[in-house]
C-alpha cells in the first residue's frame, strides 16, 4: 500500500508509462482519485535498456501526479511484460488421515511450490489452482473433506532476475518502493475477466506497442502465460516500409485511418500522406491490406505458441483483447476469422 491509504500502480510499456492511484476506504473498496500518463523512454520490446531514461520519466510522472492530486506516494505495484518469462505447473501430493486439515493444505501446497529455478531467474507469481481428492474429484476448497490422497497444482511464472532488479532500481531512484511486480496479462485479467469468464475457457491478449502478452484460463485455473516479441510498433513499421514514409507518419496513418480487416471497408478512398517531404496519396484499401497482413503475423505467432503448448482446445469461449494496438477498427472481425 502506498502512503497510509493509497494504492498506486504503474504500468511500464514500450510506448507509454501510466500511473493510477486509488484510495481505500474502511470497507476495503477502492475509489480512483488520480491518474497520469507519459511517453515511455528507456524501454524496448517490453524490456528496460536505459535506467536513467526511465527514471526521468517516472520521476516526472510521480511528481506531477502527487502535486496535481495533493498526495504522497510511498510504495507502488508495477506491471511488466518480460519476454524472458517461463511458465510451469508445480504439482504436490500428500496422503490424508481421514479428513483434510489446514496442515495438509500447507503441506501439499509447499510440495507443489518446491521447484528449483535457474540462478538468473526468479519466481514472479505462484498462483494456486484447484485441488484433487483421491485422484478424481476436483474441488476449490478441500478443508474437512474425507480423503485418502490430496493433490494440488500451482501455476509458477518465472522471469529474468535482472529485469526485476532493474525495475526496482528505477523506482528506488524515483523515491518509490516496489510493493509488488505483476505480469501485465495477469494484472489485466483481474480487471477485465470475471471468474465465470475464466472458468469458461478464455485467452486474454494484451497487444502493446512492443510486445503481445497473453494468459489462458480454464475451470482448472490459469493454464499458461506468454509474451510474444511483436506488437503495434511492427504494424507501424510495416506501413512505413510499404509506403516509404517515416515511422511517425506511418503511426498517424494507422491511428487515423487504420482498419485491421480490409474486407470490412465500405469503400476505397484516397488518403493524403507525406513521403520524402512531399504530399502523396495512398489507397485506404492498400493501407488496410498492409495492416491486416501485419496483424496476421502477430496472431500467427500467438496461434503457434498456443498450439505448441496444446492450449487451443482449452479456449472454448474465445479471446478478450486489450492494449493500445487492439483499438484499431475491425480487429474483432479479424480475430474471429483467424481463429
Tab-separated table of C-alpha atoms in Angstrom:
chain	number	residue	atom	x	y	z
A	1	UNK	CA	0.000	0.000	0.000
A	2	UNK	CA	1.251	3.499	-0.838
A	3	UNK	CA	1.157	6.026	1.985
A	4	UNK	CA	-1.438	5.371	4.673
A	5	UNK	CA	-4.462	4.679	2.499
A	6	UNK	CA	-3.403	4.983	-1.142
A	7	UNK	CA	-2.825	2.159	-3.606
A	8	UNK	CA	-0.621	3.060	-6.564
A	9	UNK	CA	0.007	1.047	-9.709
A	10	UNK	CA	2.440	1.771	-12.534
A	11	UNK	CA	2.193	0.154	-15.964
A	12	UNK	CA	5.549	0.342	-17.761
A	13	UNK	CA	5.178	-0.129	-21.507
A	14	UNK	CA	7.233	0.425	-24.626
A	15	UNK	CA	5.177	3.421	-25.748
A	16	UNK	CA	3.834	4.878	-22.523
A	17	UNK	CA	4.019	4.703	-18.731
A	18	UNK	CA	0.747	5.014	-16.814
A	19	UNK	CA	0.254	5.730	-13.114
A	20	UNK	CA	-3.044	5.051	-11.327
A	21	UNK	CA	-3.790	5.989	-7.706
A	22	UNK	CA	-6.777	4.738	-5.719
A	23	UNK	CA	-7.960	5.401	-2.194
A	24	UNK	CA	-9.028	2.522	0.047
A	25	UNK	CA	-11.966	3.067	2.370
A	26	UNK	CA	-12.719	1.327	5.667
A	27	UNK	CA	-14.758	-1.358	3.879
A	28	UNK	CA	-11.872	-2.284	1.604
A	29	UNK	CA	-13.386	-0.688	-1.503
A	30	UNK	CA	-11.267	1.405	-3.858
A	31	UNK	CA	-12.003	4.792	-5.387
A	32	UNK	CA	-9.786	6.088	-8.184
A	33	UNK	CA	-8.540	9.535	-7.237
A	34	UNK	CA	-5.801	10.209	-9.767
A	35	UNK	CA	-4.077	9.023	-12.918
A	36	UNK	CA	-1.379	10.246	-15.260
A	37	UNK	CA	0.254	9.052	-18.492
A	38	UNK	CA	3.637	9.881	-20.009
A	39	UNK	CA	5.518	8.802	-23.148
A	40	UNK	CA	7.895	5.991	-22.247
A	41	UNK	CA	11.680	6.136	-22.561
A	42	UNK	CA	14.339	3.526	-21.974
A	43	UNK	CA	12.043	0.586	-22.767
A	44	UNK	CA	12.150	-1.527	-25.915
A	45	UNK	CA	10.127	-4.680	-26.594
A	46	UNK	CA	8.855	-4.560	-23.033
A	47	UNK	CA	12.419	-4.716	-21.667
A	48	UNK	CA	14.353	-1.961	-19.920
A	49	UNK	CA	17.560	-0.865	-21.670
A	50	UNK	CA	18.210	2.538	-20.033
A	51	UNK	CA	17.639	3.030	-16.310
A	52	UNK	CA	18.439	6.758	-16.491
A	53	UNK	CA	15.859	7.390	-19.221
A	54	UNK	CA	13.085	5.516	-17.417
A	55	UNK	CA	13.960	7.167	-14.075
A	56	UNK	CA	13.490	10.605	-15.678
A	57	UNK	CA	10.051	9.585	-16.954
A	58	UNK	CA	8.989	8.029	-13.645
A	59	UNK	CA	10.243	10.916	-11.510
A	60	UNK	CA	8.388	13.475	-13.615
A	61	UNK	CA	5.228	11.347	-13.742
A	62	UNK	CA	5.201	10.741	-9.985
A	63	UNK	CA	5.926	14.394	-9.121
A	64	UNK	CA	3.185	15.653	-11.437
A	65	UNK	CA	0.660	13.189	-10.016
A	66	UNK	CA	1.496	13.989	-6.383
A	67	UNK	CA	1.222	17.747	-6.991
A	68	UNK	CA	-1.926	17.530	-9.118
A	69	UNK	CA	-3.842	15.384	-6.635
A	70	UNK	CA	-2.170	16.601	-3.413
A	71	UNK	CA	-0.981	13.213	-2.185
A	72	UNK	CA	2.231	11.462	-1.182
A	73	UNK	CA	3.129	8.070	-2.629
A	74	UNK	CA	5.485	5.694	-0.862
A	75	UNK	CA	5.005	2.285	-2.494
A	76	UNK	CA	3.582	1.052	-5.782
A	77	UNK	CA	2.790	-2.065	-7.724
A	78	UNK	CA	4.364	-2.386	-11.165
A	79	UNK	CA	3.092	-4.174	-14.276
A	80	UNK	CA	5.694	-5.588	-16.676
A	81	UNK	CA	5.894	-7.768	-19.799
A	82	UNK	CA	9.109	-9.796	-19.753
A	83	UNK	CA	9.975	-11.677	-22.956
A	84	UNK	CA	12.219	-13.950	-20.859
A	85	UNK	CA	9.359	-15.349	-18.782
A	86	UNK	CA	8.696	-19.063	-18.479
A	87	UNK	CA	5.730	-20.930	-17.005
A	88	UNK	CA	5.286	-24.308	-15.416
A	89	UNK	CA	2.816	-26.134	-13.202
A	90	UNK	CA	4.113	-27.369	-9.881
A	91	UNK	CA	2.409	-30.498	-8.542
A	92	UNK	CA	2.079	-31.673	-4.954
A	93	UNK	CA	0.656	-34.879	-3.467
A	94	UNK	CA	0.175	-35.963	0.166
A	95	UNK	CA	-1.572	-38.785	1.995
A	96	UNK	CA	-4.516	-37.844	4.228
A	97	UNK	CA	-5.514	-39.296	7.596
A	98	UNK	CA	-9.350	-39.349	7.351
A	99	UNK	CA	-10.145	-35.641	6.658
A	100	UNK	CA	-8.185	-32.763	5.127
A	101	UNK	CA	-6.729	-30.362	7.701
A	102	UNK	CA	-5.065	-26.972	7.402
A	103	UNK	CA	-1.701	-28.695	7.890
A	104	UNK	CA	-2.490	-30.947	4.919
A	105	UNK	CA	-3.247	-27.932	2.744
A	106	UNK	CA	0.005	-26.241	3.737
A	107	UNK	CA	1.930	-29.444	3.116
A	108	UNK	CA	0.522	-30.150	-0.359
A	109	UNK	CA	0.992	-26.542	-1.472
A	110	UNK	CA	4.543	-26.462	-0.158
A	111	UNK	CA	5.212	-29.655	-2.108
A	112	UNK	CA	3.757	-28.123	-5.289
A	113	UNK	CA	5.855	-24.967	-4.976
A	114	UNK	CA	9.111	-26.795	-4.258
A	115	UNK	CA	10.698	-26.419	-7.678
A	116	UNK	CA	14.142	-25.021	-8.327
A	117	UNK	CA	14.692	-22.050	-10.640
A	118	UNK	CA	17.796	-21.127	-12.660
A	119	UNK	CA	20.160	-18.695	-10.975
A	120	UNK	CA	19.319	-15.962	-13.490
A	121	UNK	CA	15.552	-16.226	-12.905
A	122	UNK	CA	13.136	-15.855	-10.032
A	123	UNK	CA	9.523	-16.691	-9.303
A	124	UNK	CA	7.231	-13.771	-10.055
A	125	UNK	CA	3.870	-15.484	-9.494
A	126	UNK	CA	2.790	-18.628	-7.687
A	127	UNK	CA	-0.917	-18.964	-8.423
A	128	UNK	CA	-2.927	-21.623	-6.613
A	129	UNK	CA	-5.113	-23.845	-8.759
A	130	UNK	CA	-7.835	-26.287	-7.738
A	131	UNK	CA	-7.297	-29.359	-5.547
A	132	UNK	CA	-7.869	-33.003	-6.459
A	133	UNK	CA	-9.169	-35.545	-3.948
A	134	UNK	CA	-8.460	-39.256	-4.468
A	135	UNK	CA	-7.136	-38.558	-7.979
A	136	UNK	CA	-10.605	-37.860	-9.437
A	137	UNK	CA	-12.620	-35.196	-7.568
A	138	UNK	CA	-11.716	-31.557	-8.339
A	139	UNK	CA	-12.592	-29.058	-5.605
A	140	UNK	CA	-11.901	-25.423	-4.746
A	141	UNK	CA	-11.506	-25.965	-1.013
A	142	UNK	CA	-10.998	-29.495	0.378
A	143	UNK	CA	-10.944	-28.487	4.058
A	144	UNK	CA	-12.693	-31.023	6.329
A	145	UNK	CA	-13.471	-33.320	3.394
A	146	UNK	CA	-12.821	-37.046	3.700
A	147	UNK	CA	-9.925	-38.202	1.539
A	148	UNK	CA	-7.097	-40.658	1.206
A	149	UNK	CA	-4.923	-38.615	-1.149
A	150	UNK	CA	-4.824	-34.852	-1.743
A	151	UNK	CA	-3.169	-33.309	-4.798
A	152	UNK	CA	-2.638	-29.708	-5.772
A	153	UNK	CA	-1.245	-27.695	-8.662
A	154	UNK	CA	0.217	-24.215	-8.712
A	155	UNK	CA	0.981	-22.090	-11.751
A	156	UNK	CA	4.515	-20.724	-11.457
A	157	UNK	CA	5.712	-17.798	-13.579
A	158	UNK	CA	9.452	-17.083	-13.581
A	159	UNK	CA	11.135	-14.046	-15.107
A	160	UNK	CA	14.624	-12.649	-15.528
A	161	UNK	CA	16.155	-11.637	-12.191
A	162	UNK	CA	17.937	-8.716	-13.857
A	163	UNK	CA	14.610	-7.379	-15.169
A	164	UNK	CA	13.197	-7.360	-11.640
A	165	UNK	CA	16.292	-5.737	-10.119
A	166	UNK	CA	16.427	-3.034	-12.821
A	167	UNK	CA	12.766	-2.116	-12.303
A	168	UNK	CA	13.342	-1.933	-8.542
A	169	UNK	CA	16.366	0.346	-9.075
A	170	UNK	CA	14.318	2.675	-11.267
A	171	UNK	CA	11.596	3.014	-8.648
A	172	UNK	CA	14.132	3.484	-5.827
A	173	UNK	CA	15.802	6.312	-7.745
A	174	UNK	CA	12.337	7.791	-8.256
A	175	UNK	CA	11.856	7.631	-4.445
A	176	UNK	CA	9.235	4.887	-4.546
A	177	UNK	CA	9.374	1.424	-3.040
A	178	UNK	CA	8.186	-1.549	-5.100
A	179	UNK	CA	5.334	-3.285	-3.317
A	180	UNK	CA	4.812	-5.988	-5.938
A	181	UNK	CA	5.712	-6.695	-9.572
A	182	UNK	CA	2.971	-8.276	-11.672
A	183	UNK	CA	2.923	-9.776	-15.159
A	184	UNK	CA	0.846	-7.462	-17.351
A	185	UNK	CA	-1.620	-10.023	-18.718
A	186	UNK	CA	-2.293	-11.431	-15.229
A	187	UNK	CA	-2.866	-7.944	-13.789
A	188	UNK	CA	-5.272	-7.048	-16.573
A	189	UNK	CA	-7.126	-10.349	-16.260
A	190	UNK	CA	-8.176	-9.333	-12.740
A	191	UNK	CA	-9.672	-6.128	-14.116
A	192	UNK	CA	-11.223	-7.431	-17.336
A	193	UNK	CA	-12.325	-11.019	-16.666
A	194	UNK	CA	-14.904	-12.384	-14.252
A	195	UNK	CA	-14.425	-15.778	-12.636
A	196	UNK	CA	-17.153	-17.061	-14.950
A	197	UNK	CA	-15.146	-15.847	-17.955
A	198	UNK	CA	-12.052	-17.658	-16.716
A	199	UNK	CA	-13.906	-20.881	-15.908
A	200	UNK	CA	-15.475	-20.968	-19.374
A	201	UNK	CA	-12.066	-21.066	-21.085
A	202	UNK	CA	-10.722	-17.755	-22.379
A	203	UNK	CA	-7.486	-16.240	-23.632
A	204	UNK	CA	-6.698	-12.648	-22.659
A	205	UNK	CA	-4.471	-10.999	-25.286
A	206	UNK	CA	-2.765	-7.688	-24.477
A	207	UNK	CA	-1.368	-6.143	-27.686
A	208	UNK	CA	1.030	-3.393	-26.697
A	209	UNK	CA	3.407	-1.295	-28.754
A	210	UNK	CA	6.444	-3.509	-28.233
A	211	UNK	CA	5.107	-6.929	-27.250
A	212	UNK	CA	1.925	-9.007	-27.127
A	213	UNK	CA	1.310	-10.833	-23.858
A	214	UNK	CA	-1.366	-13.405	-23.152
A	215	UNK	CA	-2.819	-15.607	-20.419
A	216	UNK	CA	-5.071	-18.638	-20.892
A	217	UNK	CA	-7.659	-19.585	-18.264
A	218	UNK	CA	-9.947	-22.568	-17.745
A	219	UNK	CA	-12.066	-24.051	-14.977
A	220	UNK	CA	-8.853	-25.519	-13.563
A	221	UNK	CA	-7.312	-22.056	-13.223
A	222	UNK	CA	-4.643	-20.261	-15.211
A	223	UNK	CA	-3.047	-22.607	-17.745
A	224	UNK	CA	-0.306	-20.503	-19.280
A	225	UNK	CA	1.072	-17.006	-19.739
A	226	UNK	CA	3.359	-15.895	-22.516
A	227	UNK	CA	4.932	-12.877	-24.202
A	228	UNK	CA	5.495	-12.534	-27.958
A	229	UNK	CA	8.106	-10.021	-29.108
A	230	UNK	CA	5.769	-8.418	-31.651
A	231	UNK	CA	3.310	-5.588	-31.142
A	232	UNK	CA	1.832	-2.422	-32.600
A	233	UNK	CA	5.236	-0.973	-33.497
A	234	UNK	CA	5.730	-3.792	-36.020
A	235	UNK	CA	2.451	-2.826	-37.669
A	236	UNK	CA	3.625	0.782	-37.851
A	237	UNK	CA	6.999	-0.268	-39.230
A	238	UNK	CA	5.347	-2.364	-41.949
A	239	UNK	CA	3.276	0.660	-43.016
A	240	UNK	CA	6.381	2.851	-43.100
A	241	UNK	CA	8.213	0.300	-45.269
A	242	UNK	CA	5.273	-0.351	-47.613
A	243	UNK	CA	4.684	3.337	-48.391
A	244	UNK	CA	8.260	4.589	-47.978
A	245	UNK	CA	7.430	7.061	-45.240
A	246	UNK	CA	8.599	7.882	-41.722
A	247	UNK	CA	7.653	5.910	-38.632
A	248	UNK	CA	5.807	8.941	-37.250
A	249	UNK	CA	3.777	9.377	-40.445
A	250	UNK	CA	3.032	5.643	-40.555
A	251	UNK	CA	1.776	5.823	-36.982
A	252	UNK	CA	-0.523	8.708	-37.909
A	253	UNK	CA	-1.918	6.722	-40.841
A	254	UNK	CA	-2.511	3.686	-38.653
A	255	UNK	CA	-4.218	5.601	-35.857
A	256	UNK	CA	-6.364	7.855	-38.072
A	257	UNK	CA	-7.226	5.555	-40.990
A	258	UNK	CA	-6.221	2.047	-39.930
A	259	UNK	CA	-8.568	-0.907	-40.441
A	260	UNK	CA	-7.459	-4.394	-39.401
A	261	UNK	CA	-9.661	-6.361	-41.812
A	262	UNK	CA	-9.709	-4.995	-45.345
A	263	UNK	CA	-12.955	-6.735	-46.345
A	264	UNK	CA	-14.856	-4.581	-43.829
A	265	UNK	CA	-14.028	-1.368	-45.720
A	266	UNK	CA	-17.191	0.095	-47.252
A	267	UNK	CA	-15.321	1.931	-49.996
A	268	UNK	CA	-11.787	2.595	-51.132
A	269	UNK	CA	-10.704	6.188	-50.586
A	270	UNK	CA	-7.525	8.163	-51.181
A	271	UNK	CA	-5.596	9.312	-48.114
A	272	UNK	CA	-3.098	12.167	-48.091
A	273	UNK	CA	0.286	11.448	-46.526
A	274	UNK	CA	3.872	12.717	-46.563
A	275	UNK	CA	6.620	10.910	-48.459
A	276	UNK	CA	10.100	12.455	-48.702
A	277	UNK	CA	8.656	15.790	-47.524
A	278	UNK	CA	6.157	15.778	-50.401
A	279	UNK	CA	2.400	15.300	-50.277
A	280	UNK	CA	1.258	11.979	-51.757
A	281	UNK	CA	-1.876	9.855	-51.783
A	282	UNK	CA	-2.434	6.216	-50.981
A	283	UNK	CA	-5.381	3.868	-51.178
A	284	UNK	CA	-7.239	3.115	-47.942
A	285	UNK	CA	-7.669	-0.458	-49.186
A	286	UNK	CA	-3.914	-0.879	-49.730
A	287	UNK	CA	-3.253	0.568	-46.263
A	288	UNK	CA	-5.732	-1.858	-44.736
A	289	UNK	CA	-4.177	-4.814	-46.571
A	290	UNK	CA	-0.739	-3.960	-45.151
A	291	UNK	CA	-2.175	-3.617	-41.651
A	292	UNK	CA	-4.121	-6.880	-41.950
A	293	UNK	CA	-1.038	-8.792	-43.055
A	294	UNK	CA	0.950	-7.354	-40.165
A	295	UNK	CA	-1.667	-8.364	-37.577
A	296	UNK	CA	-1.797	-11.790	-39.218
A	297	UNK	CA	1.876	-12.177	-38.337
A	298	UNK	CA	1.202	-11.342	-34.673
A	299	UNK	CA	-1.726	-13.761	-34.469
A	300	UNK	CA	0.213	-16.481	-36.283
A	301	UNK	CA	2.932	-16.295	-33.622
A	302	UNK	CA	0.255	-16.416	-30.918
A	303	UNK	CA	-1.519	-19.342	-32.565
A	304	UNK	CA	1.726	-21.286	-32.951
A	305	UNK	CA	2.572	-20.707	-29.282
A	306	UNK	CA	-0.865	-21.888	-28.167
A	307	UNK	CA	-0.616	-24.917	-30.445
A	308	UNK	CA	2.883	-25.742	-29.220
A	309	UNK	CA	1.580	-25.901	-25.647
A	310	UNK	CA	-1.579	-27.767	-26.703
A	311	UNK	CA	-3.879	-24.997	-25.470
A	312	UNK	CA	-6.154	-24.360	-28.472
A	313	UNK	CA	-8.823	-26.794	-27.292
A	314	UNK	CA	-8.992	-25.066	-23.874
A	315	UNK	CA	-10.092	-21.721	-25.359
A	316	UNK	CA	-13.780	-22.552	-25.602
A	317	UNK	CA	-15.111	-19.015	-25.064
A	318	UNK	CA	-12.705	-17.194	-27.332
A	319	UNK	CA	-10.391	-14.231	-26.903
A	320	UNK	CA	-10.527	-10.973	-24.963
A	321	UNK	CA	-8.402	-8.200	-26.473
A	322	UNK	CA	-6.829	-5.247	-24.670
A	323	UNK	CA	-3.843	-2.943	-25.073
A	324	UNK	CA	-3.297	0.087	-27.283
A	325	UNK	CA	-2.769	-1.874	-30.503
A	326	UNK	CA	-6.111	-3.683	-30.038
A	327	UNK	CA	-8.097	-0.464	-30.512
A	328	UNK	CA	-7.845	-0.500	-34.302
A	329	UNK	CA	-11.117	-0.774	-36.246
A	330	UNK	CA	-12.420	-4.292	-37.132
A	331	UNK	CA	-9.784	-6.207	-35.188
A	332	UNK	CA	-12.585	-8.290	-33.650
A	333	UNK	CA	-13.637	-9.496	-37.105
A	334	UNK	CA	-10.037	-10.320	-37.957
A	335	UNK	CA	-9.584	-12.389	-34.768
A	336	UNK	CA	-12.855	-14.270	-35.311
A	337	UNK	CA	-11.858	-15.233	-38.841
A	338	UNK	CA	-8.269	-16.045	-37.968
A	339	UNK	CA	-9.002	-18.332	-35.030
